XYZ file of C-alpha atoms in Angstrom:
663
model
C 16.834 -1.522 -1.221
C 19.991 -1.300 -3.332
C 23.055 -3.492 -3.894
C 26.122 -2.365 -1.966
C 28.376 -5.376 -2.601
C 28.493 -8.809 -4.170
C 30.710 -11.287 -2.286
C 31.970 -14.767 -3.146
C 33.762 -16.809 -0.482
C 36.369 -19.243 -1.857
C 36.270 -22.933 -1.136
C 39.937 -22.644 -0.185
C 39.958 -20.470 2.959
C 43.562 -19.469 2.278
C 42.183 -16.872 -0.179
C 40.255 -13.731 0.674
C 36.605 -13.381 -0.375
C 35.982 -11.827 -3.783
C 34.190 -8.472 -3.426
C 32.464 -6.462 -6.162
C 31.460 -3.018 -4.879
C 28.678 -0.921 -6.437
C 27.829 2.761 -6.092
C 24.295 3.396 -4.819
C 23.131 6.298 -7.019
C 24.979 5.594 -10.243
C 24.908 3.626 -13.443
C 27.350 0.874 -12.408
C 29.050 -0.863 -15.318
C 30.986 -4.113 -15.354
C 32.580 -4.515 -18.738
C 34.561 -7.466 -19.963
C 35.133 -10.284 -22.379
C 33.007 -13.371 -22.825
C 33.152 -16.158 -20.247
C 34.418 -13.896 -17.462
C 31.345 -14.273 -15.241
C 29.376 -11.078 -15.983
C 26.130 -12.914 -16.681
C 26.477 -14.878 -13.423
C 25.883 -11.744 -11.346
C 22.088 -11.719 -11.763
C 21.704 -15.446 -10.880
C 23.998 -15.018 -7.839
C 22.035 -12.031 -6.471
C 18.747 -13.788 -7.243
C 19.990 -16.917 -5.444
C 20.992 -14.905 -2.363
C 17.567 -13.240 -2.283
C 15.843 -16.588 -1.755
C 15.245 -18.031 -5.215
C 13.723 -21.520 -5.119
C 16.052 -22.619 -7.937
C 19.655 -21.915 -8.856
C 20.679 -20.582 -12.284
C 24.300 -19.868 -11.389
C 26.548 -21.342 -14.106
C 28.126 -24.665 -13.195
C 31.815 -25.622 -13.156
C 34.242 -22.790 -12.271
C 31.797 -20.387 -10.617
C 30.378 -23.156 -8.428
C 33.373 -25.465 -8.064
C 35.691 -22.947 -6.380
C 33.164 -21.052 -4.269
C 31.738 -22.007 -0.870
C 29.201 -19.207 -0.244
C 27.667 -16.389 -2.293
C 26.547 -13.163 -0.658
C 25.169 -9.657 -1.138
C 25.136 -6.589 1.069
C 21.863 -4.704 0.692
C 21.670 -1.025 1.533
C 18.434 0.196 3.143
C 17.588 3.722 4.307
C 19.217 3.265 7.707
C 20.725 -0.216 7.794
C 22.697 -2.722 5.807
C 21.915 -6.421 5.450
C 24.353 -9.191 4.655
C 22.667 -12.212 3.094
C 24.882 -15.159 2.222
C 23.821 -18.537 0.862
C 25.803 -21.716 0.594
C 26.772 -23.042 -2.822
C 24.165 -25.553 -4.073
C 24.846 -29.253 -4.034
C 24.285 -30.566 -7.522
C 20.988 -29.204 -8.813
C 19.554 -28.689 -5.317
C 19.606 -25.113 -3.949
C 20.971 -24.858 -0.426
C 18.730 -23.956 2.512
C 21.749 -22.713 4.508
C 21.809 -18.924 4.921
C 23.822 -16.443 6.910
C 21.801 -13.298 7.710
C 23.032 -10.203 9.532
C 21.436 -6.732 9.782
C 23.092 -3.654 11.234
C 23.972 -0.029 10.590
C 27.249 -1.193 9.060
C 28.170 -4.701 7.958
C 31.623 -6.266 8.186
C 32.284 -9.127 5.790
C 33.441 -12.277 7.631
C 36.644 -13.724 6.122
C 35.205 -17.254 6.397
C 31.626 -18.530 6.577
C 30.964 -21.959 8.060
C 27.747 -22.026 10.044
C 24.277 -20.991 8.948
C 21.926 -18.923 11.124
C 18.844 -18.773 8.869
C 16.845 -20.696 6.273
C 15.252 -19.720 2.963
C 11.915 -19.047 4.638
C 13.602 -16.969 7.359
C 15.260 -14.729 4.784
C 12.133 -14.297 2.678
C 10.081 -13.544 5.787
C 12.577 -10.886 6.920
C 12.674 -9.241 3.489
C 8.872 -9.314 3.267
C 8.681 -7.570 6.627
C 11.218 -4.932 5.590
C 9.316 -4.313 2.344
C 6.040 -3.908 4.324
C 4.313 -6.479 2.124
C 0.804 -7.699 3.048
C 0.962 -10.595 5.487
C -2.051 -12.458 4.129
C -3.305 -14.205 1.024
C -6.029 -12.869 -1.266
C -7.691 -16.279 -0.944
C -8.904 -16.802 2.668
C -9.046 -20.563 2.101
C -5.483 -20.567 0.679
C -6.472 -23.336 -1.714
C -3.558 -24.836 -3.706
C -5.362 -24.195 -6.988
C -5.356 -20.470 -6.153
C -1.607 -20.200 -5.594
C -1.507 -17.026 -7.703
C -3.578 -15.402 -4.906
C -1.039 -16.438 -2.272
C 0.723 -13.853 -0.148
C 2.817 -11.376 -2.126
C 6.508 -12.076 -1.610
C 9.714 -10.162 -2.225
C 10.379 -12.910 -4.744
C 7.468 -11.733 -6.907
C 8.995 -8.252 -7.093
C 12.185 -9.564 -8.691
C 10.356 -9.211 -12.017
C 11.021 -5.462 -11.828
C 14.765 -5.603 -11.076
C 16.343 -8.258 -13.313
C 16.707 -7.879 -17.082
C 18.672 -10.940 -18.143
C 20.141 -11.484 -21.610
C 17.073 -13.399 -22.762
C 14.678 -10.664 -21.532
C 16.345 -7.283 -22.096
C 15.711 -7.491 -25.852
C 12.740 -9.879 -25.789
C 9.656 -8.900 -27.772
C 7.384 -11.304 -25.838
C 8.459 -11.013 -22.175
C 8.873 -7.789 -20.216
C 9.372 -9.010 -16.631
C 11.814 -11.528 -15.165
C 10.530 -15.130 -14.866
C 7.036 -14.297 -16.137
C 7.429 -16.949 -18.841
C 6.359 -19.349 -16.053
C 2.568 -19.454 -15.620
C 2.625 -19.278 -11.797
C 4.859 -16.177 -11.682
C 2.899 -14.534 -14.481
C -0.521 -15.042 -12.890
C 0.631 -13.981 -9.440
C 2.195 -10.752 -10.727
C -1.016 -9.979 -12.651
C -3.113 -10.568 -9.521
C -1.015 -8.284 -7.320
C -0.226 -5.586 -9.892
C -2.901 -3.114 -8.630
C -1.344 -3.230 -5.150
C 2.181 -2.865 -6.562
C 1.046 0.215 -8.518
C -0.558 1.732 -5.415
C -4.126 1.360 -6.741
C -4.822 -0.782 -3.683
C -3.372 -0.367 -0.198
C -3.194 -2.607 2.852
C -6.529 -1.324 4.149
C -8.280 -2.227 0.887
C -6.740 -5.703 0.809
C -7.739 -6.398 4.423
C -11.273 -5.232 3.636
C -11.408 -7.437 0.533
C -10.276 -10.498 2.478
C -12.747 -9.816 5.291
C -15.566 -9.396 2.762
C -14.793 -12.815 1.314
C -15.084 -14.346 4.790
C -18.341 -12.476 5.406
C -19.773 -13.609 2.072
C -19.242 -17.253 2.972
C -20.828 -16.823 6.398
C -23.771 -14.836 5.006
C -24.468 -17.445 2.348
C -24.508 -20.210 4.957
C -26.702 -18.308 7.425
C -29.128 -17.196 4.719
C -29.617 -20.779 3.612
C -30.408 -21.741 7.192
C -32.733 -18.757 7.595
C -34.575 -19.599 4.398
C -35.145 -23.123 5.674
C -36.643 -21.761 8.890
C -38.852 -19.320 7.054
C -39.992 -22.012 4.643
C -41.483 -23.984 7.552
C -42.927 -20.979 9.403
C -46.407 -21.616 7.978
C -46.214 -25.199 9.173
C -45.285 -23.991 12.650
C -48.227 -21.588 12.669
C -50.538 -24.470 11.841
C -48.969 -26.457 14.659
C -49.692 -23.624 17.101
C -53.334 -23.690 16.038
C -53.402 -27.429 16.700
C -51.729 -27.064 20.083
C -54.185 -24.393 21.202
C -57.142 -26.494 20.127
C -55.714 -29.399 22.132
C -55.341 -27.067 25.112
C -59.064 -26.305 24.807
C -59.730 -30.035 25.051
C -57.634 -30.240 28.236
C -59.465 -27.261 29.650
C -56.335 -25.153 29.732
C -57.731 -22.493 27.372
C -61.216 -21.084 27.181
C -63.449 -22.734 24.576
C -64.150 -19.305 23.111
C -60.544 -19.198 21.857
C -60.436 -17.393 18.505
C -58.295 -18.810 15.749
C -56.622 -15.515 14.963
C -54.186 -15.197 12.030
C -52.190 -12.632 13.952
C -48.878 -14.322 14.954
C -48.424 -11.919 17.867
C -51.881 -12.875 19.285
C -51.106 -16.586 18.910
C -47.794 -16.087 20.727
C -49.542 -14.206 23.553
C -52.095 -16.995 24.037
C -49.360 -19.596 24.103
C -47.385 -17.729 26.775
C -50.520 -17.391 28.916
C -51.077 -21.128 28.620
C -47.538 -21.907 29.799
C -47.830 -19.494 32.729
C -51.105 -21.104 33.891
C -49.818 -24.680 33.610
C -50.054 -26.697 36.896
C -47.072 -27.171 39.192
C -44.782 -30.008 38.194
C -44.492 -33.103 40.445
C -41.211 -34.628 41.593
C -38.994 -35.929 38.847
C -37.635 -39.470 38.525
C -34.126 -39.844 39.887
C -32.814 -41.984 37.037
C -33.748 -39.478 34.385
C -32.462 -36.563 36.468
C -29.112 -38.324 36.947
C -28.629 -38.922 33.218
C -29.524 -35.338 32.376
C -27.323 -33.907 35.139
C -24.233 -35.813 33.964
C -24.613 -34.424 30.462
C -25.247 -30.943 31.834
C -22.084 -31.167 33.965
C -20.053 -32.041 30.852
C -21.537 -29.126 28.916
C -20.896 -26.765 31.841
C -17.243 -27.849 31.964
C -16.847 -27.257 28.221
C -18.526 -23.858 28.560
C -16.105 -22.902 31.349
C -13.136 -23.844 29.129
C -14.474 -21.807 26.224
C -15.193 -18.837 28.488
C -11.632 -18.986 29.817
C -10.274 -19.180 26.257
C -12.381 -16.167 25.210
C -11.046 -14.161 28.158
C -7.457 -15.070 27.251
C -7.934 -14.021 23.618
C -9.560 -10.732 24.639
C -6.711 -10.000 27.067
C -4.159 -10.788 24.372
C -6.015 -8.568 21.901
C -5.984 -5.691 24.365
C -2.263 -6.224 24.972
C -1.545 -6.084 21.227
C -3.568 -2.878 20.891
C -1.735 -1.322 23.846
C 1.650 -2.368 22.454
C 0.768 -0.989 19.042
C -0.386 2.292 20.596
C 2.694 2.433 22.809
C 4.982 1.805 19.843
C 3.316 4.631 17.911
C 3.445 7.045 20.876
C 7.067 6.233 21.689
C 8.115 6.555 18.050
C 6.406 9.948 17.804
C 8.100 11.250 20.954
C 11.478 9.844 19.898
C 11.230 11.447 16.465
C 10.317 14.812 17.965
C 13.299 14.646 20.323
C 15.585 13.525 17.489
C 14.401 16.448 15.335
C 15.098 18.881 18.178
C 18.523 17.344 18.791
C 19.508 16.912 15.129
C 22.917 18.382 15.866
C 25.343 15.497 15.454
C 26.190 16.125 11.788
C 26.414 19.894 12.305
C 28.779 19.539 15.278
C 30.945 17.065 13.358
C 31.103 19.355 10.301
C 32.045 22.350 12.455
C 34.746 20.357 14.245
C 36.247 19.067 10.983
C 36.453 22.461 9.279
C 37.865 24.620 12.069
C 40.835 24.518 14.383
C 39.183 26.619 17.064
C 36.793 25.503 19.770
C 33.230 25.918 18.369
C 32.018 26.919 21.871
C 34.383 29.674 23.005
C 36.353 30.347 19.789
C 39.829 29.760 21.239
C 42.430 27.541 19.610
C 44.236 26.530 22.790
C 41.979 23.710 23.905
C 43.818 20.461 23.094
C 40.795 18.266 23.942
C 38.048 20.394 22.426
C 37.580 18.287 19.294
C 37.609 15.064 21.315
C 34.795 16.336 23.518
C 32.810 17.459 20.474
C 33.218 13.969 18.991
C 31.860 12.422 22.201
C 28.808 14.683 22.139
C 28.220 14.001 18.448
C 28.439 10.256 19.014
C 25.806 10.384 21.772
C 23.451 12.506 19.685
C 23.953 10.290 16.638
C 23.127 7.225 18.710
C 19.881 8.851 19.853
C 18.993 9.808 16.264
C 19.604 6.242 15.073
C 17.439 4.936 17.912
C 14.604 7.229 16.863
C 14.824 6.055 13.226
C 13.995 2.506 14.294
C 10.456 3.574 15.171
C 9.541 5.184 11.872
C 7.349 2.326 10.716
C 5.022 0.153 12.786
C 5.950 -3.511 12.126
C 3.267 -5.461 10.272
C 3.556 -8.089 13.030
C 1.117 -6.077 15.152
C -1.547 -6.012 12.425
C -1.039 -9.680 11.623
C -1.345 -10.693 15.311
C -4.415 -8.494 15.793
C -6.138 -9.988 12.735
C -5.323 -13.536 13.859
C -6.662 -12.918 17.393
C -9.897 -11.441 16.038
C -10.382 -14.495 13.833
C -9.664 -16.823 16.781
C -12.185 -14.913 18.916
C -14.881 -15.337 16.272
C -14.161 -19.066 15.996
C -14.377 -19.606 19.794
C -17.596 -17.571 20.018
C -19.132 -19.746 17.326
C -18.111 -22.851 19.287
C -19.754 -21.417 22.405
C -22.970 -20.635 20.507
C -23.039 -24.220 19.233
C -22.521 -25.477 22.805
C -25.379 -23.273 24.036
C -27.707 -24.791 21.441
C -26.804 -28.276 22.672
C -27.456 -27.104 26.244
C -30.864 -25.685 25.278
C -31.869 -28.875 23.522
C -30.863 -30.926 26.581
C -32.918 -28.674 28.888
C -35.895 -29.040 26.595
C -35.442 -32.788 26.580
C -35.070 -32.760 30.358
C -38.285 -30.805 30.798
C -40.134 -33.187 28.531
C -38.913 -36.034 30.761
C -40.170 -34.218 33.839
C -43.559 -33.656 32.250
C -43.932 -37.415 31.933
C -44.495 -37.525 35.707
C -47.436 -35.168 35.678
C -50.663 -36.564 37.026
C -52.178 -36.353 33.587
C -49.436 -37.927 31.525
C -50.776 -36.963 28.110
C -51.466 -33.370 29.143
C -47.971 -32.771 30.426
C -46.408 -34.358 27.390
C -48.511 -31.977 25.350
C -47.362 -29.037 27.446
C -43.720 -30.002 26.956
C -44.155 -30.176 23.201
C -46.102 -26.967 23.214
C -43.400 -25.133 25.173
C -40.779 -26.210 22.658
C -43.019 -25.292 19.729
C -43.814 -21.960 21.314
C -40.131 -21.071 21.711
C -39.459 -22.002 18.118
C -42.452 -20.029 16.934
C -41.338 -17.046 19.000
C -37.931 -17.059 17.304
C -39.606 -17.154 13.916
C -41.975 -14.323 14.850
C -39.188 -12.079 16.186
C -36.736 -12.874 13.397
C -34.638 -15.108 15.676
C -30.928 -15.229 16.306
C -30.154 -16.207 12.703
C -31.728 -13.083 11.314
C -29.840 -10.972 13.857
C -26.558 -12.618 12.872
C -27.313 -12.084 9.186
C -28.061 -8.426 9.810
C -24.884 -7.900 11.844
C -22.727 -9.510 9.175
C -24.520 -7.619 6.408
C -23.949 -4.325 8.233
C -20.228 -5.078 8.500
C -20.133 -6.086 4.820
C -21.855 -2.845 3.786
C -19.362 -0.799 5.788
C -16.427 -2.464 4.035
C -17.874 -2.339 0.530
C -17.030 1.324 -0.189
C -13.358 0.554 0.548
C -13.304 -2.185 -2.089
C -14.670 -0.113 -4.935
C -13.580 -2.104 -7.984
C -14.349 0.728 -10.392
C -12.259 3.162 -8.336
C -9.396 0.655 -8.095
C -9.470 0.178 -11.865
C -9.400 3.951 -12.393
C -6.401 4.306 -10.065
C -4.584 1.452 -11.820
C -5.278 3.006 -15.239
C -4.059 6.373 -13.975
C -0.840 4.731 -12.729
C -0.177 2.964 -16.044
C -0.885 6.224 -17.892
C 1.821 7.940 -15.812
C 4.270 5.105 -16.508
C 3.465 5.216 -20.229
C 4.051 8.990 -20.271
C 7.410 8.498 -18.536
C 8.307 5.776 -21.052
C 7.579 8.160 -23.911
C 9.916 10.758 -22.386
C 12.725 8.166 -22.251
C 12.039 6.886 -25.771
C 12.874 10.380 -27.064
C 16.553 9.621 -26.395
C 16.695 5.948 -27.400
C 17.151 4.124 -30.691
C 13.529 3.631 -31.799
C 11.639 4.506 -34.952
C 10.465 8.097 -35.054
C 6.741 7.223 -34.873
C 7.286 5.614 -31.437
C 8.587 8.944 -30.169
C 5.350 10.634 -31.229
C 2.744 8.324 -29.703
C 2.594 7.232 -26.073
C 2.774 3.424 -25.549
C 0.398 1.520 -23.295
C 1.275 -0.672 -20.301
C -1.107 -3.657 -20.199
C -1.014 -5.066 -16.640
C -3.368 -7.922 -17.540
C -1.040 -9.189 -20.235
C 2.143 -7.891 -18.541
C 3.139 -6.396 -21.848
C 3.750 -3.158 -23.728
C 1.491 -2.093 -26.580
C 2.167 0.467 -29.311
C -0.182 2.171 -31.726
C 0.216 1.172 -35.379
C -0.173 3.389 -38.430
C -3.835 2.338 -38.724
C -4.518 3.527 -35.171
C -4.897 0.074 -33.580
C -2.950 -1.144 -30.512
C -0.380 -3.902 -31.087
C 1.825 -5.918 -28.740
C 5.588 -5.366 -28.827
C 5.905 -8.826 -30.389
C 4.254 -7.362 -33.524
C 6.895 -4.626 -33.775
C 9.952 -5.304 -35.894
C 13.642 -4.822 -35.038
C 15.445 -5.913 -31.884
C 16.674 -2.323 -31.441
C 13.067 -1.280 -30.828
C 12.579 -4.102 -28.320
C 15.623 -3.288 -26.200
C 14.768 0.442 -26.238
C 11.255 -0.241 -24.971
C 12.673 -2.450 -22.195
C 15.138 0.244 -21.114
C 12.420 2.910 -21.171
C 9.975 0.696 -19.257
C 12.400 -0.148 -16.440
C 13.411 3.514 -16.048
C 9.741 4.564 -16.018
C 8.784 1.939 -13.427
C 11.628 2.974 -11.118
C 10.689 6.646 -11.402
C 7.030 5.826 -10.717
C 7.807 3.595 -7.720
C 10.025 6.334 -6.273
C 6.998 8.655 -6.333
C 4.843 6.249 -4.294
C 4.822 6.524 -0.495
C 6.408 3.323 0.791
C 6.699 1.309 -2.432
C 7.782 -2.294 -1.768
C 9.744 -2.677 -5.035
C 13.565 -2.670 -4.650
C 15.267 0.437 -6.047
C 17.692 -1.207 -8.441
C 17.652 -2.718 -11.937
C 20.338 -4.939 -13.453
C 20.652 -5.100 -17.252
C 22.664 -7.926 -18.780
C 24.121 -7.024 -22.169
C 21.656 -4.496 -23.595
C 24.118 -3.846 -26.454
C 23.776 -7.414 -27.755
C 21.478 -6.351 -30.603
C 24.115 -3.960 -31.943
C 27.572 -5.502 -31.487
C 28.840 -9.055 -31.865
C 30.391 -10.385 -28.678
C 33.647 -11.574 -30.239
C 35.500 -11.634 -33.517
C 37.229 -14.849 -34.623
C 40.872 -14.351 -35.393
C 43.080 -17.233 -36.582
C 40.994 -19.858 -34.824
C 40.962 -17.962 -31.540
C 38.679 -15.306 -30.047
C 39.363 -11.631 -29.739
C 37.148 -9.139 -27.953
C 35.511 -6.565 -30.197
C 37.335 -3.217 -30.251
C 34.604 -0.629 -29.636
C 36.983 2.256 -30.275
C 36.851 1.401 -33.985
C 33.078 1.834 -34.122
C 32.004 5.258 -35.316
C 28.678 4.308 -36.877
C 25.029 4.465 -35.853
C 25.290 1.273 -33.770
C 27.992 2.849 -31.651
C 25.829 5.885 -30.941
C 22.729 3.733 -30.381
C 24.498 1.925 -27.538
C 25.766 5.237 -26.199
C 22.131 6.438 -26.079
C 21.323 3.569 -23.711
C 23.961 4.684 -21.214
C 23.037 8.353 -21.602
C 19.343 7.591 -21.007
C 20.136 5.620 -17.849
C 22.426 8.431 -16.697
C 19.889 11.198 -17.318
C 17.380 9.546 -14.976
C 19.534 10.704 -12.060
C 18.789 14.316 -12.928
C 15.148 13.740 -11.896
C 14.136 15.494 -8.633
C 13.261 12.273 -6.770
C 15.965 10.064 -8.271
C 16.685 7.327 -5.715
C 17.508 4.249 -7.713
C 20.526 2.296 -8.888
C 21.349 0.728 -12.255
C 23.865 -2.036 -12.911
C 24.863 -2.813 -16.500
C 26.800 -5.935 -17.457
C 28.139 -5.550 -20.991
C 30.938 -5.993 -23.496
C 30.787 -2.270 -24.269
C 33.608 -0.386 -22.563
C 34.491 3.185 -21.619
C 35.049 4.071 -25.275
C 31.246 4.294 -25.355
C 30.261 5.472 -21.854
C 33.503 7.012 -20.561
C 32.404 10.635 -20.989
C 28.865 10.202 -19.628
C 27.939 11.665 -16.235
C 26.706 9.371 -13.407
C 28.326 6.301 -15.018
C 30.681 4.421 -12.699
C 32.881 1.648 -14.079
C 32.939 -0.972 -11.328
C 35.513 -3.198 -13.003
C 36.872 -4.367 -16.343
C 37.204 -8.128 -16.714
C 39.677 -8.673 -19.510
C 43.159 -10.094 -19.938
C 42.614 -12.850 -17.379
C 40.617 -10.863 -14.833
C 37.299 -12.546 -14.035
C 34.583 -12.866 -11.422
C 36.357 -15.914 -9.965
C 40.047 -15.014 -9.469
C 42.353 -17.275 -11.467
C 44.531 -17.947 -8.413
C 41.622 -19.831 -6.831
C 42.014 -22.587 -9.403
C 45.374 -21.922 -11.092
C 47.143 -24.747 -9.223
C 44.310 -27.258 -9.512
């Protein structure tokens, strides 16, 4: 994701929208005097990307604008995101969102077609961010474990005036506790030390842990009373001897299996049951009918969920298969650009070689257009949308919930049957004997469950097996090693950039450390100990470390497969520690003349632009820098890869003066 354009629509529709166009693979510079609107660019872009607050300067920049917008450039598509000017201190929830291969800027925006949540959801999907929280309960007190959002990644792309040379803060908005803690929590995933599979396994393990703890408590309670149940079986068998149901020679064996066998024999030899009372049967039947109806509903619900789950799996498989076939065909037919190039650089027909075909190039254009359309269609299936995984996970969770409800219903059904049988036993010719038999049957079933481990133990074992299978995926030690390896790479890249920046010589000799727990940079002191950047003197050191860090992070993210971090960084006034903004002249203000600087400060600022420029010589360079500064082309004019977007001086500003000249 890069910034193609910044757009501001005027409140007066008689004027055209203000457009600021950026190059994608350059160091884009907007230079200008104070109070021209340079520092409003970061807040405007941040606002359009779904910020929950608005930091756009009040008065002119808000008073004469109606909508703010950005055009984002993705690999294949462009996205126009526009947001209405806030009312007072309240950010607007009115958005205009459009995605296509090429975006046309509307001359006037009136109606919204999206909300803040819609835009954030779309950007999260495009960035392939995890669709779940790290806290399965999603408790408010654990908001820092909430789902990772594109908003959390803004810390890597904005270096405002108060951050770019700050010795205490490295990332945008991390002065706020919530943003700081959330970025710390998700940093291993951002660095690639954790992937989506690991996060899903971690979340599932948390669910399993809760279920296992509950079931184990229940199992322990059952096991704690097993001895009491064994004593009860002894008592029941002795009573059966008194009723003549068991031979008097019955041996009081301690073997649970033998006791269970005797009990089953007793039940099998029990006399036939007489007719049951109609009143009791009626009451039991009504309750059974209700339970049967509920069981039918749950069974139907289970079938629906299973069908839906199968449909999702088939759709996911079909999407993958179709995308694979489409990509193969597109690769075989990757001719559109070649045909177009041939047609543009020759006057002869590329098929037969003659120059007398007046419609040859037109026909080639038609063929190229068809092939290009097919190639674009194939590119849409490069990545499986996370919607499939999210729907599959939700359906699996729903299925587990409904199955638990059905198990609970079955237990109620069993208890009612037991109660019903006890009622029937009351009509036996020997009332006391049949009551005893009813109790004994119930006790025997309970004892049998305890002897065989029961359904609870089976559930515990099944959940434990699943937990054990997931545990190797969530290897905390391995994750920590991968995170440390990532920060070591970033630190090494930082050191390479510090070689060309204005820092003390000792910081060019020793690699810094990136502390993801503290979200800070550490350097090694003369005594060999690690110190935070806040303990290092000189603002020139601070700004150099910030420049080096942002370049290193972008280079590292570019090396990751499918990094979610946007590929741009905006620096607001990195030269502030070297040059004053203005010089007072006869009570007025005059912009500093950088052409008159030929000292070390001049060359220190030039090093910043050269360092940013030299990043584009890297093999995998795929990022974009935007610099907002007072420094002009006298400093960066001869540096490669630097593109001056605009110069805002002598009345030229972000908001055109004609928008408010007559007011």
